[in-house]
GROMACS .gro file of C-alpha atoms in nm:
model
  295
    1THR     CA    1  -0.002   0.038  -0.010
    2ASP     CA    2   0.089   0.361  -0.039
    3PRO     CA    3   0.048   0.555   0.295
    4GLY     CA    4  -0.011   0.878   0.132
    5ARG     CA    5  -0.272   0.767  -0.129
    6ASP     CA    6  -0.467   0.390   0.059
    7PRO     CA    7  -0.663   0.451   0.380
    8SER     CA    8  -0.519   0.292   0.656
    9ALA     CA    9  -0.731   0.036   0.817
   10ARG     CA   10  -0.820   0.271   1.095
   11ASP     CA   11  -0.926   0.547   0.843
   12ILE     CA   12  -1.190   0.244   0.694
   13GLN     CA   13  -1.276   0.212   1.018
   14THR     CA   14  -1.354   0.530   1.031
   15ILE     CA   15  -1.522   0.585   0.677
   16VAL     CA   16  -1.739   0.282   0.734
   17SER     CA   17  -1.892   0.400   1.076
   18LEU     CA   18  -1.946   0.738   0.872
   19ALA     CA   19  -2.139   0.572   0.577
   20ARG     CA   20  -2.336   0.344   0.858
   21GLU     CA   21  -2.459   0.668   1.018
   22ARG     CA   22  -2.592   0.758   0.694
   23GLY     CA   23  -2.802   0.485   0.632
   24LEU     CA   24  -2.583   0.326   0.346
   25LYS     CA   25  -2.429  -0.049   0.318
   26VAL     CA   26  -2.046  -0.097   0.281
   27TYR     CA   27  -1.845  -0.336   0.050
   28LEU     CA   28  -1.495  -0.370   0.014
   29LEU     CA   29  -1.336  -0.443  -0.272
   30ALA     CA   30  -0.986  -0.552  -0.263
   31SER     CA   31  -0.780  -0.464  -0.578
   32ILE     CA   32  -0.416  -0.492  -0.669
   33LYS     CA   33  -0.119  -0.273  -0.781
   34HIS     CA   34   0.239  -0.258  -0.880
   35LYS     CA   35   0.472  -0.004  -0.835
   36THR     CA   36   0.523   0.026  -1.140
   37SER     CA   37   0.267  -0.025  -1.476
   38SER     CA   38   0.102  -0.371  -1.521
   39ALA     CA   39   0.207  -0.390  -1.848
   40GLU     CA   40   0.558  -0.343  -1.712
   41PHE     CA   41   0.502  -0.594  -1.435
   42TRP     CA   42   0.413  -0.871  -1.629
   43ASN     CA   43   0.657  -0.825  -1.901
   44ASN     CA   44   0.929  -0.871  -1.624
   45ALA     CA   45   0.760  -1.122  -1.477
   46VAL     CA   46   0.968  -1.414  -1.427
   47SER     CA   47   0.794  -1.685  -1.587
   48ASN     CA   48   0.860  -2.069  -1.437
   49PRO     CA   49   0.680  -2.218  -1.160
   50VAL     CA   50   0.790  -2.119  -0.818
   51ALA     CA   51   0.752  -1.771  -0.939
   52TRP     CA   52   0.346  -1.839  -1.006
   53LYS     CA   53   0.331  -1.999  -0.626
   54GLU     CA   54   0.478  -1.673  -0.519
   55TRP     CA   55   0.253  -1.503  -0.741
   56PHE     CA   56  -0.080  -1.684  -0.604
   57ASP     CA   57   0.042  -1.709  -0.260
   58ASN     CA   58   0.059  -1.367  -0.258
   59ILE     CA   59  -0.267  -1.302  -0.402
   60GLN     CA   60  -0.403  -1.538  -0.161
   61ASP     CA   61  -0.240  -1.354   0.111
   62PHE     CA   62  -0.395  -1.030   0.003
   63TYR     CA   63  -0.719  -1.171  -0.001
   64LEU     CA   64  -0.733  -1.293   0.363
   65SER     CA   65  -0.618  -1.006   0.473
   66VAL     CA   66  -0.899  -0.809   0.334
   67GLY     CA   67  -1.115  -1.035   0.397
   68THR     CA   68  -1.005  -1.026   0.772
   69LEU     CA   69  -1.076  -0.656   0.735
   70ALA     CA   70  -1.404  -0.662   0.635
   71LYS     CA   71  -1.507  -0.875   0.927
   72SER     CA   72  -1.326  -0.631   1.140
   73VAL     CA   73  -1.481  -0.366   1.020
   74ASN     CA   74  -1.819  -0.534   0.995
   75ALA     CA   75  -1.829  -0.527   0.608
   76ASP     CA   76  -2.187  -0.561   0.391
   77GLY     CA   77  -1.956  -0.761   0.185
   78LEU     CA   78  -1.675  -0.831  -0.013
   79ILE     CA   79  -1.562  -0.822  -0.366
   80LEU     CA   80  -1.274  -0.987  -0.463
   81GLY     CA   81  -1.068  -0.927  -0.833
   82ASP     CA   82  -1.038  -0.615  -1.034
   83GLU     CA   83  -0.975  -0.549  -1.418
   84GLU     CA   84  -0.614  -0.706  -1.389
   85ILE     CA   85  -0.718  -1.014  -1.152
   86SER     CA   86  -1.037  -1.097  -1.435
   87SER     CA   87  -0.774  -1.119  -1.719
   88ILE     CA   88  -0.554  -1.311  -1.535
   89ILE     CA   89  -0.841  -1.578  -1.480
   90THR     CA   90  -0.991  -1.572  -1.763
   91GLU     CA   91  -0.669  -1.631  -1.945
   92SER     CA   92  -0.769  -1.350  -2.174
   93ASN     CA   93  -0.413  -1.127  -2.077
   94ASN     CA   94  -0.208  -1.130  -2.414
   95THR     CA   95   0.103  -1.071  -2.209
   96GLU     CA   96   0.395  -1.356  -2.327
   97ALA     CA   97   0.475  -1.424  -1.995
   98LEU     CA   98   0.129  -1.484  -1.876
   99ARG     CA   99   0.006  -1.699  -2.218
  100SER     CA  100   0.346  -1.934  -2.231
  101SER     CA  101   0.371  -2.034  -1.855
  102TYR     CA  102   0.014  -2.009  -1.630
  103PRO     CA  103  -0.042  -2.267  -1.415
  104ALA     CA  104  -0.215  -2.554  -1.589
  105ASP     CA  105  -0.362  -2.658  -1.195
  106ALA     CA  106  -0.476  -2.249  -1.229
  107TYR     CA  107  -0.851  -2.292  -1.172
  108ALA     CA  108  -0.802  -2.536  -0.863
  109LYS     CA  109  -0.597  -2.257  -0.752
  110TRP     CA  110  -0.872  -1.976  -0.778
  111ASN     CA  111  -1.086  -2.168  -0.613
  112ASP     CA  112  -0.924  -2.278  -0.304
  113ILE     CA  113  -0.815  -1.852  -0.287
  114LEU     CA  114  -1.220  -1.808  -0.316
  115VAL     CA  115  -1.310  -2.047  -0.051
  116GLN     CA  116  -1.024  -1.947   0.178
  117THR     CA  117  -1.174  -1.520   0.139
  118LYS     CA  118  -1.519  -1.655   0.179
  119ASN     CA  119  -1.474  -1.836   0.477
  120GLN     CA  120  -1.253  -1.603   0.608
  121PHE     CA  121  -1.475  -1.339   0.565
  122GLY     CA  122  -1.738  -1.531   0.659
  123GLY     CA  123  -2.034  -1.311   0.494
  124LYS     CA  124  -2.148  -1.220   0.165
  125THR     CA  125  -1.877  -1.258  -0.128
  126LEU     CA  126  -1.866  -1.114  -0.484
  127LEU     CA  127  -1.613  -1.244  -0.754
  128GLY     CA  128  -1.500  -0.894  -1.032
  129ILE     CA  129  -1.514  -1.006  -1.399
  130HIS     CA  130  -1.443  -0.726  -1.667
  131TYR     CA  131  -1.758  -0.794  -1.937
  132ASP     CA  132  -1.454  -0.823  -2.224
  133ASP     CA  133  -1.298  -1.122  -2.009
  134PHE     CA  134  -1.689  -1.293  -1.944
  135GLN     CA  135  -1.691  -1.525  -2.290
  136PHE     CA  136  -1.411  -1.659  -2.146
  137PHE     CA  137  -1.486  -1.672  -1.807
  138ASP     CA  138  -1.615  -2.066  -1.604
  139VAL     CA  139  -1.902  -1.982  -1.433
  140ASN     CA  140  -1.853  -2.287  -1.200
  141LEU     CA  141  -1.628  -2.044  -1.013
  142LEU     CA  142  -1.870  -1.847  -0.894
  143GLU     CA  143  -1.949  -2.176  -0.702
  144PRO     CA  144  -1.779  -2.110  -0.382
  145VAL     CA  145  -1.874  -1.714  -0.374
  146ASP     CA  146  -2.216  -1.572  -0.363
  147GLY     CA  147  -2.226  -1.368  -0.682
  148ILE     CA  148  -2.051  -1.196  -0.961
  149TYR     CA  149  -1.969  -0.833  -1.000
  150LEU     CA  150  -1.925  -0.727  -1.353
  151LEU     CA  151  -1.679  -0.508  -1.366
  152ASN     CA  152  -1.848  -0.253  -1.670
  153LEU     CA  153  -2.044  -0.335  -1.952
  154GLY     CA  154  -1.753  -0.302  -2.215
  155ARG     CA  155  -1.849  -0.091  -2.611
  156ILE     CA  156  -2.206  -0.010  -2.586
  157SER     CA  157  -2.151   0.124  -2.966
  158ASP     CA  158  -1.913   0.144  -3.226
  159SER     CA  159  -2.027   0.484  -3.280
  160ILE     CA  160  -2.200   0.795  -3.132
  161GLY     CA  161  -2.574   0.755  -3.055
  162SER     CA  162  -2.956   0.795  -2.885
  163ILE     CA  163  -2.983   0.655  -2.593
  164GLN     CA  164  -3.216   0.434  -2.795
  165SER     CA  165  -2.886   0.283  -2.986
  166TYR     CA  166  -2.726   0.243  -2.673
  167SER     CA  167  -3.009   0.105  -2.496
  168ASP     CA  168  -3.024  -0.148  -2.785
  169GLY     CA  169  -2.666  -0.231  -2.709
  170VAL     CA  170  -2.697  -0.269  -2.323
  171ALA     CA  171  -3.021  -0.517  -2.329
  172LYS     CA  172  -2.797  -0.733  -2.702
  173LYS     CA  173  -2.518  -0.783  -2.426
  174LEU     CA  174  -2.748  -0.819  -2.102
  175ASP     CA  175  -3.021  -1.121  -2.360
  176ASP     CA  176  -2.738  -1.275  -2.573
  177VAL     CA  177  -2.413  -1.290  -2.358
  178LEU     CA  178  -2.476  -1.201  -1.974
  179GLY     CA  179  -2.862  -1.382  -1.902
  180PRO     CA  180  -2.793  -1.725  -2.063
  181ALA     CA  181  -2.452  -1.812  -1.877
  182LEU     CA  182  -2.615  -1.656  -1.551
  183MET     CA  183  -2.948  -1.634  -1.496
  184GLU     CA  184  -2.952  -2.026  -1.409
  185THR     CA  185  -2.651  -1.986  -1.168
  186GLY     CA  186  -2.892  -1.919  -0.854
  187LYS     CA  187  -2.614  -1.662  -0.758
  188LEU     CA  188  -2.644  -1.266  -0.741
  189VAL     CA  189  -2.539  -1.065  -1.043
  190TRP     CA  190  -2.418  -0.711  -1.036
  191ILE     CA  191  -2.353  -0.497  -1.304
  192GLY     CA  192  -2.115  -0.187  -1.269
  193LEU     CA  193  -2.164   0.093  -1.485
  194ASP     CA  194  -1.815   0.267  -1.541
  195PHE     CA  195  -1.885   0.541  -1.820
  196PRO     CA  196  -1.633   0.851  -1.778
  197SER     CA  197  -1.726   1.206  -1.896
  198ILE     CA  198  -1.608   1.163  -2.249
  199GLU     CA  199  -1.712   1.229  -2.606
  200SER     CA  200  -1.666   0.832  -2.638
  201SER     CA  201  -1.736   0.697  -2.385
  202TYR     CA  202  -1.958   0.408  -2.556
  203LYS     CA  203  -1.627   0.260  -2.647
  204GLY     CA  204  -1.586   0.160  -2.300
  205CYS     CA  205  -1.282   0.214  -2.260
  206VAL     CA  206  -1.025   0.521  -2.225
  207GLU     CA  207  -0.859   0.583  -2.578
  208LEU     CA  208  -0.542   0.731  -2.419
  209SER     CA  209  -0.181   0.763  -2.613
  210GLY     CA  210  -0.267   0.460  -2.816
  211ARG     CA  211  -0.386   0.244  -2.628
  212CYS     CA  212  -0.705   0.120  -2.474
  213GLN     CA  213  -0.702   0.196  -2.087
  214ILE     CA  214  -0.973   0.142  -1.829
  215PRO     CA  215  -1.153   0.476  -1.675
  216SER     CA  216  -0.961   0.441  -1.380
  217VAL     CA  217  -0.666   0.664  -1.549
  218LEU     CA  218  -0.874   0.908  -1.524
  219ASN     CA  219  -0.975   0.879  -1.111
  220PHE     CA  220  -0.922   1.220  -0.946
  221PRO     CA  221  -0.680   1.409  -0.929
  222ALA     CA  222  -0.576   1.302  -1.279
  223PRO     CA  223  -0.465   1.560  -1.532
  224PHE     CA  224  -0.705   1.703  -1.775
  225GLN     CA  225  -0.672   1.488  -2.125
  226PRO     CA  226  -0.688   1.744  -2.359
  227GLU     CA  227  -0.692   1.466  -2.674
  228LEU     CA  228  -1.036   1.314  -2.472
  229LYS     CA  229  -1.329   1.538  -2.555
  230THR     CA  230  -1.523   1.580  -2.232
  231SER     CA  231  -1.903   1.513  -2.254
  232HIS     CA  232  -2.131   1.495  -1.938
  233ASP     CA  233  -2.411   1.444  -2.216
  234GLN     CA  234  -2.284   1.116  -2.368
  235GLN     CA  235  -2.233   1.006  -1.972
  236THR     CA  236  -2.565   1.085  -1.893
  237ALA     CA  237  -2.718   0.929  -2.241
  238LEU     CA  238  -2.521   0.605  -2.126
  239TYR     CA  239  -2.673   0.560  -1.777
  240ASN     CA  240  -3.007   0.640  -1.930
  241ALA     CA  241  -2.974   0.382  -2.145
  242SER     CA  242  -2.831   0.167  -1.916
  243LEU     CA  243  -3.063   0.157  -1.566
  244PRO     CA  244  -3.419   0.055  -1.740
  245GLU     CA  245  -3.279  -0.197  -1.924
  246GLU     CA  246  -3.143  -0.357  -1.612
  247ASN     CA  247  -3.448  -0.255  -1.408
  248ARG     CA  248  -3.619  -0.464  -1.615
  249ARG     CA  249  -3.413  -0.772  -1.570
  250PRO     CA  250  -3.507  -0.986  -1.254
  251TRP     CA  251  -3.190  -1.156  -1.270
  252ILE     CA  252  -2.976  -0.855  -1.185
  253THR     CA  253  -2.946  -0.813  -0.823
  254GLY     CA  254  -2.737  -0.518  -0.824
  255VAL     CA  255  -2.684  -0.201  -0.986
  256VAL     CA  256  -2.291  -0.014  -0.917
  257SER     CA  257  -2.223   0.323  -0.986
  258ARG     CA  258  -1.868   0.328  -1.010
  259ARG     CA  259  -1.589   0.571  -0.935
  260PHE     CA  260  -1.813   0.807  -0.730
  261ASN     CA  261  -1.589   1.062  -0.549
  262ILE     CA  262  -1.650   1.101  -0.232
  263LEU     CA  263  -1.435   1.408  -0.186
  264GLY     CA  264  -1.683   1.667  -0.389
  265ASN     CA  265  -1.839   1.768  -0.702
  266TYR     CA  266  -1.531   1.783  -1.015
  267GLN     CA  267  -1.645   1.874  -1.319
  268ASP     CA  268  -1.387   1.650  -1.458
  269GLN     CA  269  -1.360   1.348  -1.697
  270SER     CA  270  -1.347   1.081  -1.458
  271ALA     CA  271  -1.674   0.825  -1.465
  272SER     CA  272  -1.786   1.001  -1.133
  273VAL     CA  273  -2.136   1.084  -1.143
  274ARG     CA  274  -2.078   1.330  -0.815
  275GLY     CA  275  -2.208   1.664  -0.944
  276LYS     CA  276  -2.246   1.579  -1.279
  277PRO     CA  277  -2.612   1.536  -1.477
  278ALA     CA  278  -2.604   1.159  -1.457
  279ALA     CA  279  -2.620   1.203  -1.108
  280ASP     CA  280  -2.987   1.319  -1.123
  281VAL     CA  281  -3.030   0.970  -1.359
  282VAL     CA  282  -2.886   0.778  -1.045
  283TRP     CA  283  -3.051   0.999  -0.775
  284TYR     CA  284  -3.426   0.882  -1.024
  285TRP     CA  285  -3.360   0.504  -1.065
  286PHE     CA  286  -3.243   0.432  -0.698
  287SER     CA  287  -3.558   0.521  -0.525
  288THR     CA  288  -3.740   0.346  -0.873
  289MET     CA  289  -3.524   0.006  -0.797
  290THR     CA  290  -3.476  -0.023  -0.447
  291GLY     CA  291  -3.804   0.158  -0.329
  292ILE     CA  292  -3.623   0.351  -0.098
  293PRO     CA  293  -3.717   0.774  -0.122
  294THR     CA  294  -3.460   0.975  -0.232
  295HIS     CA  295  -3.404   1.335  -0.100
   0.00000   0.00000   0.00000
């Protein structure tokens, strides 16, 4: 962890207490980070069984620690996995070090990690999977946990469109890809909405410096990116397209507005809806979907 940017256990306890005072539920999300970039880490990784054992041991220790923390602060739930872990679980990461040496017994290793972490925490536990990785995902890996948290909906459209065209794109993903695989599992299904405030938000990633990057690259306090055209209208349109579609499908049990900035209202390019027009859409659908009046 980075003491300058990551909260301590005491900080997390304080945040959880403040959230509970406001009637909120709290889920902790275990997300890994590298001292360098993810790509640099894997490109320099040593590819042999000993190195992989060490890596899996470190992941297990980290998840167990977060499970212990979640239990100690009485969190309502725990989410394991992020965009990077998703690409490793599903073997969709194209880095040579991964493709050439990924352990043959990786499924068993992940299953064991999930079982142990779930038991350590004892509460509701979800596995985070990126939409683009879902086609490679073995849903049997959900057996040890309570459900899946789709980290995003991927590319909604190939070009700027209307709310209706975006709705059609979302509906197709839900009905043709996610629903058939998840409806009969009996597991919780949460959908993450991760739309940055840029004109190309419909692409499902941030095209920056010649690469398709995850929206966290725009998280506060990231600098303004002049090569990206800021658009709160596009973010709002995508929320207006997504939330009604998710509300119509009873097998979807939760929706998350990702990267919400608790620090304040910023008219930036991030995916946070706070202080932006999309927040009004979330406000309306929260009440509609939960039956809880909003103020």
